[in-house]
Short mmCIF file of C-alpha atoms and ligand atoms in Angstrom, two decimals:
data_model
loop_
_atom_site.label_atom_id
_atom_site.label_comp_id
_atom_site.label_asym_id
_atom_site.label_seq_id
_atom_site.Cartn_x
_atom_site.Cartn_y
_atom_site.Cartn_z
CA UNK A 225 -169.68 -314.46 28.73
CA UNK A 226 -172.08 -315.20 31.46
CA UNK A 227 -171.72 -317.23 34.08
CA UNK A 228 -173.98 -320.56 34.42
CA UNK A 229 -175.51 -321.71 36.71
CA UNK A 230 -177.48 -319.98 39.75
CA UNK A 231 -175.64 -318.27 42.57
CA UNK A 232 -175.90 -319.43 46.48
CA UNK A 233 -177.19 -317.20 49.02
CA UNK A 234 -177.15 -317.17 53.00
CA UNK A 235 -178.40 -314.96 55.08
CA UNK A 236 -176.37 -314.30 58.17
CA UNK A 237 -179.14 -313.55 61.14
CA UNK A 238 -177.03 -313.07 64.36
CA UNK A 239 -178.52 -310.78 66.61
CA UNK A 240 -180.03 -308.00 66.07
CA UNK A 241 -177.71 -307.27 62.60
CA UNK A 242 -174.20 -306.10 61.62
CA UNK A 243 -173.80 -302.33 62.03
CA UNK A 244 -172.86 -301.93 65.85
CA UNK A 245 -176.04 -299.15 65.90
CA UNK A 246 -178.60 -301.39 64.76
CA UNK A 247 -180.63 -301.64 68.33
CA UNK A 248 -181.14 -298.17 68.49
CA UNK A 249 -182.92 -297.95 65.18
CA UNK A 250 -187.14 -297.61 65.66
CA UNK A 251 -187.73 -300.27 63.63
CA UNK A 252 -185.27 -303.37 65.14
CA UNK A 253 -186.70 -304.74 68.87
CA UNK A 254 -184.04 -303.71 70.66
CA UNK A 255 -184.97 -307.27 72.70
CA UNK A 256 -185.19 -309.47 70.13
CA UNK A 257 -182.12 -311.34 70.58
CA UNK A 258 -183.93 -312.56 73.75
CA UNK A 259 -187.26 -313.62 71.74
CA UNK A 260 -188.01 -316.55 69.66
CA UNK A 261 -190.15 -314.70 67.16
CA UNK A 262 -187.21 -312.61 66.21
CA UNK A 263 -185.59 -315.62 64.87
CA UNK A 264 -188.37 -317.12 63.58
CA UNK A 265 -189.81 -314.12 62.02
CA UNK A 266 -186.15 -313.22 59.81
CA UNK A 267 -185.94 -317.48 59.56
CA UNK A 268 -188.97 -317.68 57.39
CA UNK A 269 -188.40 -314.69 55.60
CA UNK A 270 -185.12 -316.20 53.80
CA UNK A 271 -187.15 -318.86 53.38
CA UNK A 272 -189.49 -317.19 51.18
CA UNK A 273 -186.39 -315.66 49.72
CA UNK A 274 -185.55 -319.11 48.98
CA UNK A 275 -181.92 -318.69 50.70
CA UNK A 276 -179.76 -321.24 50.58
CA UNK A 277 -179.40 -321.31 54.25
CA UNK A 278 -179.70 -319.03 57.59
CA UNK A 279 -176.03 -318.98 58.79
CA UNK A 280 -175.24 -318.16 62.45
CA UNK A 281 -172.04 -317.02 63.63
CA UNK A 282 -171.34 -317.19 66.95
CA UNK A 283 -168.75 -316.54 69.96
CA UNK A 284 -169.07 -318.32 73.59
CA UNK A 285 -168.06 -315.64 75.67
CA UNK A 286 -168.75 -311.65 75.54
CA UNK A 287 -166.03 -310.54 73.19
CA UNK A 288 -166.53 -306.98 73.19
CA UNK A 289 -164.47 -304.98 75.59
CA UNK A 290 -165.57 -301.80 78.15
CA UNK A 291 -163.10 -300.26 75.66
CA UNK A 292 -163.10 -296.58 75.96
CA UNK A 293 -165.15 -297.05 79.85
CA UNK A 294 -168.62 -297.39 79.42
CA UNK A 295 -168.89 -298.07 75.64
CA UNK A 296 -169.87 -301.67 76.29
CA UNK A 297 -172.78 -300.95 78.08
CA UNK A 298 -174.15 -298.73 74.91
CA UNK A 299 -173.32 -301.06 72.10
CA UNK A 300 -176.17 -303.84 72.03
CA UNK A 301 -173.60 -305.36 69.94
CA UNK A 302 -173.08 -309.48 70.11
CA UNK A 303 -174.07 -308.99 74.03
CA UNK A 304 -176.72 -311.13 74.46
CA UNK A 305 -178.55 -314.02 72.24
CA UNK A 306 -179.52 -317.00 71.93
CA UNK A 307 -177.82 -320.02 71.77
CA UNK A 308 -177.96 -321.10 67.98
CA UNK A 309 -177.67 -324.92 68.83
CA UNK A 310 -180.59 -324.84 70.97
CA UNK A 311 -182.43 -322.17 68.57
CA UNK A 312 -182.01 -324.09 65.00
CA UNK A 313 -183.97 -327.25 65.72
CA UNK A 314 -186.94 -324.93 66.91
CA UNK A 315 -186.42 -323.10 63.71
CA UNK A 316 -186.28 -326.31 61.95
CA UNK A 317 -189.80 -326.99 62.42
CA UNK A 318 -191.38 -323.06 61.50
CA UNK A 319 -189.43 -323.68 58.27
CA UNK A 320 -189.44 -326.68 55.38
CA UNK A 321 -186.71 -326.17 52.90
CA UNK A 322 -183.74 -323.31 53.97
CA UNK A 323 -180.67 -324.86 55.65
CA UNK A 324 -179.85 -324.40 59.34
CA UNK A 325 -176.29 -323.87 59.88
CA UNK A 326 -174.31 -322.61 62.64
CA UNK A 327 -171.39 -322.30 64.35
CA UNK A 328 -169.38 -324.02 66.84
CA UNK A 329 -166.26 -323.77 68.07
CA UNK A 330 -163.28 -326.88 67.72
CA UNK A 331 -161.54 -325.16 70.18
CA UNK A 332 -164.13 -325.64 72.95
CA UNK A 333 -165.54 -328.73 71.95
CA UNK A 334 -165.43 -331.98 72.20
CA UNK A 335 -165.79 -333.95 68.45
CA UNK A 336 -168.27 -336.54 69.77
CA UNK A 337 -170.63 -333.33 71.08
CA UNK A 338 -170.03 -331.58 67.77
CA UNK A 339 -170.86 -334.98 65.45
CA UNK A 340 -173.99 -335.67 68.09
CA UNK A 341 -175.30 -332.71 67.98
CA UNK A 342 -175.04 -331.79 64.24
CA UNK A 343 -176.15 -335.54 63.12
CA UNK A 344 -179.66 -334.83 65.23
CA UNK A 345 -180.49 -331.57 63.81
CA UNK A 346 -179.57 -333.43 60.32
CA UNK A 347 -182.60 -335.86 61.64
CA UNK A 348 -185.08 -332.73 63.24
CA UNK A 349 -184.48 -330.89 59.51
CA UNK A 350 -184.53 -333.88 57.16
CA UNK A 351 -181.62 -332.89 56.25
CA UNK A 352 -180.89 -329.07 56.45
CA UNK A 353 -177.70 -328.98 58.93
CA UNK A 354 -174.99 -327.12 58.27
CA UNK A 355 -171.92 -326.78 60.71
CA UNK A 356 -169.10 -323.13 60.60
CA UNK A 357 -166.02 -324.45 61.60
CA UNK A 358 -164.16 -322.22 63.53
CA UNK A 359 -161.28 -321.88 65.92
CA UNK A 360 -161.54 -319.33 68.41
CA UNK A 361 -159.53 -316.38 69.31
CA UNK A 362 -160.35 -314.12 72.40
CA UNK A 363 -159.13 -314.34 75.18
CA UNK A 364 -163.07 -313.41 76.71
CA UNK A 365 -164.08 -317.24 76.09
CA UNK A 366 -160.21 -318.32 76.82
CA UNK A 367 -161.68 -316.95 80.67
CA UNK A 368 -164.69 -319.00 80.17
CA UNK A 369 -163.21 -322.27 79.14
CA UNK A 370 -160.78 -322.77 82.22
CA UNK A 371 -157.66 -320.75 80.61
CA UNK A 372 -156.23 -317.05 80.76
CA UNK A 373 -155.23 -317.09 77.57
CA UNK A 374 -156.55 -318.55 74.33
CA UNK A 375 -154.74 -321.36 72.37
CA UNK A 376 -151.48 -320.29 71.04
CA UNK A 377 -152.24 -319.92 66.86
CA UNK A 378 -150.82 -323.25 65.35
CA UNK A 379 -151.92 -325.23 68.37
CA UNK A 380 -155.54 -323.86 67.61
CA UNK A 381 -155.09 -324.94 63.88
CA UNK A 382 -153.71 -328.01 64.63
CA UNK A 383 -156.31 -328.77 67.08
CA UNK A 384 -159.24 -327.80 64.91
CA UNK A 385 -157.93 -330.12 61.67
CA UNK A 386 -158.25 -333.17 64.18
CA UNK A 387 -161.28 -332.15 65.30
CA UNK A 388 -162.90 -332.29 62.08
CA UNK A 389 -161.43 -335.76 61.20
CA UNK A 390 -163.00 -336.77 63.96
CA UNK A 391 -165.74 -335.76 63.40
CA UNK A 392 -166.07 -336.70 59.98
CA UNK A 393 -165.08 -340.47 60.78
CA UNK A 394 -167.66 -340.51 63.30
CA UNK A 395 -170.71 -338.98 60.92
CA UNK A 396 -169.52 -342.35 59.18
CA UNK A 397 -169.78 -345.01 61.69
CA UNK A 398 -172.48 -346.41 60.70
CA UNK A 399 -173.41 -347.12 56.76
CA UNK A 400 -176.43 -345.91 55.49
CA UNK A 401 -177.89 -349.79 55.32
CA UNK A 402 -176.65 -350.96 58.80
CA UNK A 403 -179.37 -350.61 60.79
CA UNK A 404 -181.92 -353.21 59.27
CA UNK A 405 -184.55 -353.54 62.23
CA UNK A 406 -185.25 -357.07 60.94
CA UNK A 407 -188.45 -357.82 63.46
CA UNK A 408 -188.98 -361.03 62.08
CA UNK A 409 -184.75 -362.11 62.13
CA UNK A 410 -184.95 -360.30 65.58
CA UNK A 411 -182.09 -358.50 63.97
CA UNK A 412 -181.65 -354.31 64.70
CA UNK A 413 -178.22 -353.86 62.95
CA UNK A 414 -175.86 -355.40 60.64
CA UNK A 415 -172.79 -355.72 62.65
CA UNK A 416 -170.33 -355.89 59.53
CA UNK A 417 -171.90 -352.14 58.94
CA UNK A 418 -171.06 -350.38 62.00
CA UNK A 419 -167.36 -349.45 62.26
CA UNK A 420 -165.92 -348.16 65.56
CA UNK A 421 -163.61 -345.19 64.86
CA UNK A 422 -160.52 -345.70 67.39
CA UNK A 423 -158.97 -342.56 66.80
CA UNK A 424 -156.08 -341.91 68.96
CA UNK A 425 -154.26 -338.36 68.24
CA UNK A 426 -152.32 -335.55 69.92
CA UNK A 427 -155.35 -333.85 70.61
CA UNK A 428 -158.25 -336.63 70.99
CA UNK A 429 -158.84 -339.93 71.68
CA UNK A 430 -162.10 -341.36 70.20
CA UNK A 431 -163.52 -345.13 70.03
CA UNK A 432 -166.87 -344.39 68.82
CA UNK A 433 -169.46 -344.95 67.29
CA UNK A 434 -171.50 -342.10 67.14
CA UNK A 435 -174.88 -343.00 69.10
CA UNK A 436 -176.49 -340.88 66.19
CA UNK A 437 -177.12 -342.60 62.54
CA UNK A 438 -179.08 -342.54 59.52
CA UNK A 439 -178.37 -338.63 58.67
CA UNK A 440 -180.67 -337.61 55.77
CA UNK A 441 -177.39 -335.50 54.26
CA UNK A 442 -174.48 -338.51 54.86
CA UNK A 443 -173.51 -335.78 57.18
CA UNK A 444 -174.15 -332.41 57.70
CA UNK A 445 -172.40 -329.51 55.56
CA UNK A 446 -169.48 -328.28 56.67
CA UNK A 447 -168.90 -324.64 56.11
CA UNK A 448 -165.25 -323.10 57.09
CA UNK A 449 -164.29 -319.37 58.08
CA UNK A 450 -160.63 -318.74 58.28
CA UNK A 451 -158.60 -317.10 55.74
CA UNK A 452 -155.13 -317.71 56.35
CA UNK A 453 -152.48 -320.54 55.16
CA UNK A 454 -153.76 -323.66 57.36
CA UNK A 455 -157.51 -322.04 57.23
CA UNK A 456 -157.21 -322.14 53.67
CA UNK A 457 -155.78 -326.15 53.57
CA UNK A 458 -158.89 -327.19 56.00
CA UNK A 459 -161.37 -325.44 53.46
CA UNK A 460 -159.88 -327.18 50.53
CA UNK A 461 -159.89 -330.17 52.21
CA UNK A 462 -162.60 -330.47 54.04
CA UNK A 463 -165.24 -327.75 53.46
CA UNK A 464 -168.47 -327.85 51.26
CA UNK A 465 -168.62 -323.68 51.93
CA UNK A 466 -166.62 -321.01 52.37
CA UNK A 467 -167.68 -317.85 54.15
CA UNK A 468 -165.24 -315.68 53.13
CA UNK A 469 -163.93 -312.10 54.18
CA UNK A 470 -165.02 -309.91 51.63
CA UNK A 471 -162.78 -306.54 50.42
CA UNK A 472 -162.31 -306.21 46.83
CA UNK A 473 -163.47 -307.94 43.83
CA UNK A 474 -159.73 -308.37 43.28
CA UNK A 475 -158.87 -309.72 46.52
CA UNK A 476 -161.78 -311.64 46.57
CA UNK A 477 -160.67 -313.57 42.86
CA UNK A 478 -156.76 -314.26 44.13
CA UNK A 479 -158.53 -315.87 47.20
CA UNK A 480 -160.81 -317.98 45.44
CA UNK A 481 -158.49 -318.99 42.69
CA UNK A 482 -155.79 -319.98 45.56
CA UNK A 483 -158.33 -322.10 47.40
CA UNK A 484 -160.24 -323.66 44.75
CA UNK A 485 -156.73 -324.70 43.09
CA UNK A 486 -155.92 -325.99 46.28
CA UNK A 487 -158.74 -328.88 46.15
CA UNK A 488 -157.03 -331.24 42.98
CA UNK A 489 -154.75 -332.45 45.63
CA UNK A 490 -157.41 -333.81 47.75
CA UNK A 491 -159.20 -335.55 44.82
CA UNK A 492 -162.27 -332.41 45.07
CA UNK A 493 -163.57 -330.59 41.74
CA UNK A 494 -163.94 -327.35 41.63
CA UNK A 495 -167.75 -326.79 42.28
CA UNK A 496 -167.18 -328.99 45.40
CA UNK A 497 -166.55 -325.94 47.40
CA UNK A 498 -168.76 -323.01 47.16
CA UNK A 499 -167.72 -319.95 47.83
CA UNK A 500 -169.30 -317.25 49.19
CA UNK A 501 -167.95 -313.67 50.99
CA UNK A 502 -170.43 -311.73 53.69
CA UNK A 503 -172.20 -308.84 51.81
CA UNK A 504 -174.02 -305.41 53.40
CA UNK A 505 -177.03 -304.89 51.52
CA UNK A 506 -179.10 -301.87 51.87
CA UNK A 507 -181.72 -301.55 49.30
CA UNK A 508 -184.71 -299.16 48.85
CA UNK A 509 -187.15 -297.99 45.64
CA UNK A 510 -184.82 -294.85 44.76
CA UNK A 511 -181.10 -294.58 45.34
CA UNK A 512 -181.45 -291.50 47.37
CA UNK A 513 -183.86 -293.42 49.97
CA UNK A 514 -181.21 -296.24 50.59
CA UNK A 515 -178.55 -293.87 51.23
CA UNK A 516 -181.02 -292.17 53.84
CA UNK A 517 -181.54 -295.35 54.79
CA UNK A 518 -177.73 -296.00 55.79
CA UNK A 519 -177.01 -292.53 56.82
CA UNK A 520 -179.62 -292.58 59.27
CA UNK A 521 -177.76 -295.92 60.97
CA UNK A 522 -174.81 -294.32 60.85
CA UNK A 523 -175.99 -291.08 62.75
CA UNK A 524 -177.73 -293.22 65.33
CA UNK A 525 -173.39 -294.60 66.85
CA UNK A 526 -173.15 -293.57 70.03
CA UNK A 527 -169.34 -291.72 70.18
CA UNK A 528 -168.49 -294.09 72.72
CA UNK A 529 -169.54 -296.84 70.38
CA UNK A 530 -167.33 -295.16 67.67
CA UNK A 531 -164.42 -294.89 70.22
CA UNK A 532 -164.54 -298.66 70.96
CA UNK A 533 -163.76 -299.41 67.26
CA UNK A 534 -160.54 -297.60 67.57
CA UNK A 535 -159.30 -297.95 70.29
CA UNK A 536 -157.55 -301.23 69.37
CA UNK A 537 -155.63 -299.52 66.55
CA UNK A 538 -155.61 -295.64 68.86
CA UNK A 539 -156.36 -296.44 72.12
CA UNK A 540 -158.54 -294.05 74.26
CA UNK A 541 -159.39 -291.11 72.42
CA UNK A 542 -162.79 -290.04 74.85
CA UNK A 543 -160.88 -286.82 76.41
CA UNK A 544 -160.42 -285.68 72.74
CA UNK A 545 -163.43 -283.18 70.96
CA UNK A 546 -165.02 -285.82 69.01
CA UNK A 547 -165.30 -283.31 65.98
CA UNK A 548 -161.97 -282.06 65.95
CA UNK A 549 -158.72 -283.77 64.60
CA UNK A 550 -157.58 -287.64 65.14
CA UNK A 551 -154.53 -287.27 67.49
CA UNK A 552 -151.29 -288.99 67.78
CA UNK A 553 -151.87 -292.78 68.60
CA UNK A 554 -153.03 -292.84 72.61
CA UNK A 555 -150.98 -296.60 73.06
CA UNK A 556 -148.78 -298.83 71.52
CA UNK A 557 -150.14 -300.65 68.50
CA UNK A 558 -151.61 -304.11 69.45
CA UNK A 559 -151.52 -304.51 65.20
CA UNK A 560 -148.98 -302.23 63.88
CA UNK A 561 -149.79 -302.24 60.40
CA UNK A 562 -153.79 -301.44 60.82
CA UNK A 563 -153.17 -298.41 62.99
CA UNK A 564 -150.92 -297.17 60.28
CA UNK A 565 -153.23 -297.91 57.57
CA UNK A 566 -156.01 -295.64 59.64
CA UNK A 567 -153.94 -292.86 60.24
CA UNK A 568 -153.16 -292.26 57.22
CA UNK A 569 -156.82 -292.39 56.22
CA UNK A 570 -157.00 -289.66 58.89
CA UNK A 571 -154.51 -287.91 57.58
CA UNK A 572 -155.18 -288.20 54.16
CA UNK A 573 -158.85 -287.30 54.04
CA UNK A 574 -158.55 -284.55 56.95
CA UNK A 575 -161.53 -286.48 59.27
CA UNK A 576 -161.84 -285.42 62.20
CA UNK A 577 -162.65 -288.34 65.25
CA UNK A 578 -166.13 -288.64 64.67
CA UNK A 579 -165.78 -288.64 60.84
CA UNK A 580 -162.43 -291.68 61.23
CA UNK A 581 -165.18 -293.73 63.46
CA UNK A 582 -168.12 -293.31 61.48
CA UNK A 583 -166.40 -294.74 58.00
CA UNK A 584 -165.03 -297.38 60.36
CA UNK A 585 -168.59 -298.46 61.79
CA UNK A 586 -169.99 -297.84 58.23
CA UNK A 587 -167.00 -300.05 56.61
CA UNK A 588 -166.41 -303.43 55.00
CA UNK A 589 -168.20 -304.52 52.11
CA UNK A 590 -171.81 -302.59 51.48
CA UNK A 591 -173.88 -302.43 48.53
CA UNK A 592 -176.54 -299.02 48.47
CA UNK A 593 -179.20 -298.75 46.35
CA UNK A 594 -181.93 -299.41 44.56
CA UNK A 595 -182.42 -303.35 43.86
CA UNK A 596 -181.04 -302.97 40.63
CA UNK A 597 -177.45 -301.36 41.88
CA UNK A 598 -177.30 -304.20 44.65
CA UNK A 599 -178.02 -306.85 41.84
CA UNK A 600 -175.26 -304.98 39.42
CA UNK A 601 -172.80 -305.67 42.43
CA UNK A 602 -173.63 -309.01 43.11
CA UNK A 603 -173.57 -309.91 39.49
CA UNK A 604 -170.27 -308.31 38.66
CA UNK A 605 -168.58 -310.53 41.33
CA UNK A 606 -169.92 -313.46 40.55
CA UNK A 607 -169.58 -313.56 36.65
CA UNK A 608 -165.94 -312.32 37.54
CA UNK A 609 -165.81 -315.83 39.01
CA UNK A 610 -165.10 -314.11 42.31
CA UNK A 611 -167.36 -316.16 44.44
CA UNK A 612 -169.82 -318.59 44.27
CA UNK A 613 -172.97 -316.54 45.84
CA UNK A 614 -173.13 -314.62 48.72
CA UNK A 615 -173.58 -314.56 52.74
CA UNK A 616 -175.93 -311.72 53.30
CA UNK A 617 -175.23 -309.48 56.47
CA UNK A 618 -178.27 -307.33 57.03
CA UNK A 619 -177.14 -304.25 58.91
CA UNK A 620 -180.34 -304.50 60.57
CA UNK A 621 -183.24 -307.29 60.76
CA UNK A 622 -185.69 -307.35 60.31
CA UNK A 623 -185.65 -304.64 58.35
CA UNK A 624 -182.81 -305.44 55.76
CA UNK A 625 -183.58 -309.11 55.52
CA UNK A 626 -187.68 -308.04 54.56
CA UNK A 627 -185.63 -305.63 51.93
CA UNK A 628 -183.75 -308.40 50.46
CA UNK A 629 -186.05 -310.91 49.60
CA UNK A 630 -189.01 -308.00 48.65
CA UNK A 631 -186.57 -306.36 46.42
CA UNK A 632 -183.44 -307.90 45.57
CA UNK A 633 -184.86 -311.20 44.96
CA UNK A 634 -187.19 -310.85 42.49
CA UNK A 635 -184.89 -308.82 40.58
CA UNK A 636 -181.83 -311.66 40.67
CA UNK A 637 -184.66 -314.09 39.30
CA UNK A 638 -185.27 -311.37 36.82
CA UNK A 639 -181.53 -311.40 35.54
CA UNK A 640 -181.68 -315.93 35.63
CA UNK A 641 -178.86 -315.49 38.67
CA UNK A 642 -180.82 -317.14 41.36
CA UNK A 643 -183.47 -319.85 41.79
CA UNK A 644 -187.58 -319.14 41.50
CA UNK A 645 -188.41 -322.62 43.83
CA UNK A 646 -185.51 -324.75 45.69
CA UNK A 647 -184.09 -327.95 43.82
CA UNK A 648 -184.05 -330.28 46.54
CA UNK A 649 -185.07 -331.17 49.66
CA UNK A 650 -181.72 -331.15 51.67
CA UNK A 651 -179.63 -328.23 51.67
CA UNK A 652 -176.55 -330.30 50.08
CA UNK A 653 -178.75 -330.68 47.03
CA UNK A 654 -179.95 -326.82 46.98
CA UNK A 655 -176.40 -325.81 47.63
CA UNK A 656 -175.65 -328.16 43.89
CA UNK A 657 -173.46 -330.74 45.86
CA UNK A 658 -172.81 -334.52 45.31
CA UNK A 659 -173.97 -336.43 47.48
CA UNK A 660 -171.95 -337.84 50.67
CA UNK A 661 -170.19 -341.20 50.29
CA UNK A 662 -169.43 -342.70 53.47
CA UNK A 663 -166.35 -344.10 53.15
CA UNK A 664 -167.08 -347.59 54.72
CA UNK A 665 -169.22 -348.43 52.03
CA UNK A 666 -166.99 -346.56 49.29
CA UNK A 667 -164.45 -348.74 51.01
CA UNK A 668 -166.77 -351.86 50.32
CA UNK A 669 -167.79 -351.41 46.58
CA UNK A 670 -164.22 -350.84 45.76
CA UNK A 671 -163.02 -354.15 47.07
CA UNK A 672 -165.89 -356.28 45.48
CA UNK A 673 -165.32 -354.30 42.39
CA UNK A 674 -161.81 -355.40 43.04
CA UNK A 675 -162.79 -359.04 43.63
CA UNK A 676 -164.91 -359.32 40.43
C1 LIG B 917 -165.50 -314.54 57.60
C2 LIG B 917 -165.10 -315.11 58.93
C3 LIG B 917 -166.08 -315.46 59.85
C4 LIG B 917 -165.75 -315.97 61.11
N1 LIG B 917 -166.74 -316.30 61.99
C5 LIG B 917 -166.41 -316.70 63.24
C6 LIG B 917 -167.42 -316.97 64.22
O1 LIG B 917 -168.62 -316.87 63.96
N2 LIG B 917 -167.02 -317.36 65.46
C7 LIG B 917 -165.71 -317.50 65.80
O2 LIG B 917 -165.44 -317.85 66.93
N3 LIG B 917 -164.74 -317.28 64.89
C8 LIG B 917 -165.06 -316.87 63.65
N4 LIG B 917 -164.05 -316.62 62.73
C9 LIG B 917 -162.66 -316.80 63.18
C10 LIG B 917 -161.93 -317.98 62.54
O3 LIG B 917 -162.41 -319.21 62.98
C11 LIG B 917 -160.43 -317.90 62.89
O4 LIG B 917 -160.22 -318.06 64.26
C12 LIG B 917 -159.82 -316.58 62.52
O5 LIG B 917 -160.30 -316.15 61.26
C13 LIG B 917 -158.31 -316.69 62.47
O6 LIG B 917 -157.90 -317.61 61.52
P1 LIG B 917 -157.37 -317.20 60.08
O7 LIG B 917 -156.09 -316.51 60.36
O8 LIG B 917 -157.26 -318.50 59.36
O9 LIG B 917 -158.39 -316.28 59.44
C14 LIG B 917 -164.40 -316.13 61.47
C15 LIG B 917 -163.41 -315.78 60.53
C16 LIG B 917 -163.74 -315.28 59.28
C17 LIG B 917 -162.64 -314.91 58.32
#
């Protein structure tokens, strides 16, 4: 039976898009992760997609290493960009309906910055923020944060579920009917509405309030990335979306099943969370074209470029003939289990180094094809009741994010999965969910209810 209902989409515009050879191709401007009309140009696109939301993810440091030498230098990859934060609010005003959310870290962060800075985008968008939770994990922004090393796993986790109490309790300092600006009474706020948070924990230490109010969401969405046991609790707990890791539809089902049946506990529903895994979409008028479409990406890796995604799992492979066979492992395995699992892809299918690389930079989860084979891929996941929509990852923009909303679009309105004109006017209604309650004034109407 089909699904109801109309799936989410996002459309995931770091940089300059997610295949590691996207600056080299003669369509992408090779600068534009330095220029405003990049952004603004692939912004209003989705728009006129009528996407859910642009979604930035983001890192504060230069993750990528000069692994083999000189591969950094010839990846264009996540080097260089602008800082979403800073970029959303100007997008906010090119744009009227699509929801602005990005990134920042809870591991190098303060709460108060976070909730300040996410309320007054709220404000700037009337309503279109939208904050990725994430904890971070190289050791490149460990160097820029004061430390050598980055936070020890549990500590990060730990760290990160205070943060976003925090956070939350400050979003709610202040009821929606607090401030009254009474001219005549000479009155600006209702005292008995404004709550100080006095949060004292391992990790923060927080009077409050938040010198931001009056957010046209309640508060912003929260959107979670992190796929593992305690990444998994936050998300249940805590997040309205879930960008997800996507590998198989099967995969894909156990993982939504575990975390939606997480939510009960918490007092959630199940639509409370949606859930939506990062997609490749290529898409052209004849199958044949798409395919050139990719292949031509694919041709256009620099072999040092290749090198550098396997190094972690081969180490340095540059003195080997790129076209002949994948040696014996250079180093010891940093992650046992994934160099394993490529050499025996070597193995098994005969590649040689350049052919192991190029599946490797060409991997994850891609859909090729005309708009109706993307659309019977996006469909068949989400009437398994594998996800709730999708986060789109154009390989390259503009070019794939134009594609999208020219071709696969029309053809989801077509088929009744997606919307033909947003529902509301905040991205919490377009995403389909309930409104915020802050919990002061939940806290109120449940002790007069009491009293009566
Ligand atoms: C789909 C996905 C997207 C992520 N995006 C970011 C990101 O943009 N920036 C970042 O610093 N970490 C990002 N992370 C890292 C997570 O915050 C987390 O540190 C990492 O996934 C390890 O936690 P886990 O074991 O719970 O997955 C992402 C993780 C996933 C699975």
């Amino acid at each position: 039976m089909a699904r109801r209902g109309m799936m989410k989409l996002g459309m995931s515009m770091r940089g300059l898009g997610y295949h590691p050879a996207a600056w080299r191709h003669p369509d992408v401007p090779a600068d534009g992760t330095l220029r405003f009309e990049h952004y603004a140009h692939n912004a209003q696109m989705a728009e006129r997609g009528l996407f859910d939301m642009i979604f930035f993810a983001d890192g504060i440091g230069l993750r990528e290493r000069d692994e083999p030498r000189g591969s950094l230098a010839r990846s264009g990859y996540e080097l260089v960009e602008m800082e979403p934060m800073t970029l959303l609010p100007a997008l906010s005003v090119l744009t009227k309906h699509i929801g602005l959310v990005t990134t920042a870290s809870t591991t190098y962060n303060e709460p108060y910055h976070v909730a300040r800075k996410f309320a007054t985008l709220d404000l700037i968008s009337g309503g279109r923020a939208g904050w990725n939770i994430v904890t971070s994990w190289s050791e490149a922004e460990a160097k820029n944060f004061n430390r050598e090393q980055h936070l020890e796993y549990d500590t990060r986790y730990e760290r990160a579920a205070e943060f976003v109490e925090v956070v939350k309790g400050l979003w709610d300092c202040w009821e929606p009917s607090s401030l009254v600006y009474d001219k005549a009474g000479g009155l600006f706020y209702d005292e008995s509405r404004m709550h100080l948070l006095n949060h004292r924990g391992k990790h923060f230490q927080v009077r409050g309030p938040l010198n931001v109010a009056g957010m046209p969401q309640g508060r912003p969405v929260m959107v979670q990335a992190g796929a593992s046991e305690p990444g998994r609790e936050i998300a249940a707990a805590t997040a309205d979306v879930v960008y997800a890791a996507a590998d198989s539809i099967k995969a894909a089902k156990t993982y939504y099943d575990d975390v939606k049946g997480r939510m009960a506990k918490y007092g959630r529903d199940w639509d409370d969370l949606k859930i939506m895994p990062g997609v490749r979409t290529i898409v052209a008028a004849t199958r044949a074209e798409a395919q050139a479409k990719f292949d031509r990406l694919q041709e256009l890796t620099d072999p040092l470029v290749g090198l550098a995604r396997v190094y972690a799992a081969l180490g340095d492979l540059s003195g080997f003939d790129i076209d002949g066979p994948v040696p014996e492992p250079q180093r010891e395995a940093e992650v046992r289990s994934s160099t394993d699992r490529i050499m025996q892809r070597a193995r098994e299918g005969n590649l040689t180094i350049r052919q192991l690389y190029t599946q490797i930079v060409g991997g994850g989860f891609y859909l090729i094809g005309t708009a109706s084979d993307v659309v019977d891929g996006l469909q068949e996941w989400y009437e398994a009741e594998a996800c709730d929509g999708f986060n789109i990852l154009p390989p390259y923009l503009p070019g794939c994010c134009d594609d999208f909303v020219e071709f696969i679009t029309p053809e989801l309105q077509r088929r009744g999965l997606f919307r033909t004109a947003y529902e509301g006017k905040t991205l919490r209604e377009n995403l389909g969910l309930k409104p915020h309650v802050n919990r002061h004034e939940a806290a109120r109407a449940a002790a007069s209810a009491a009293a009566e």
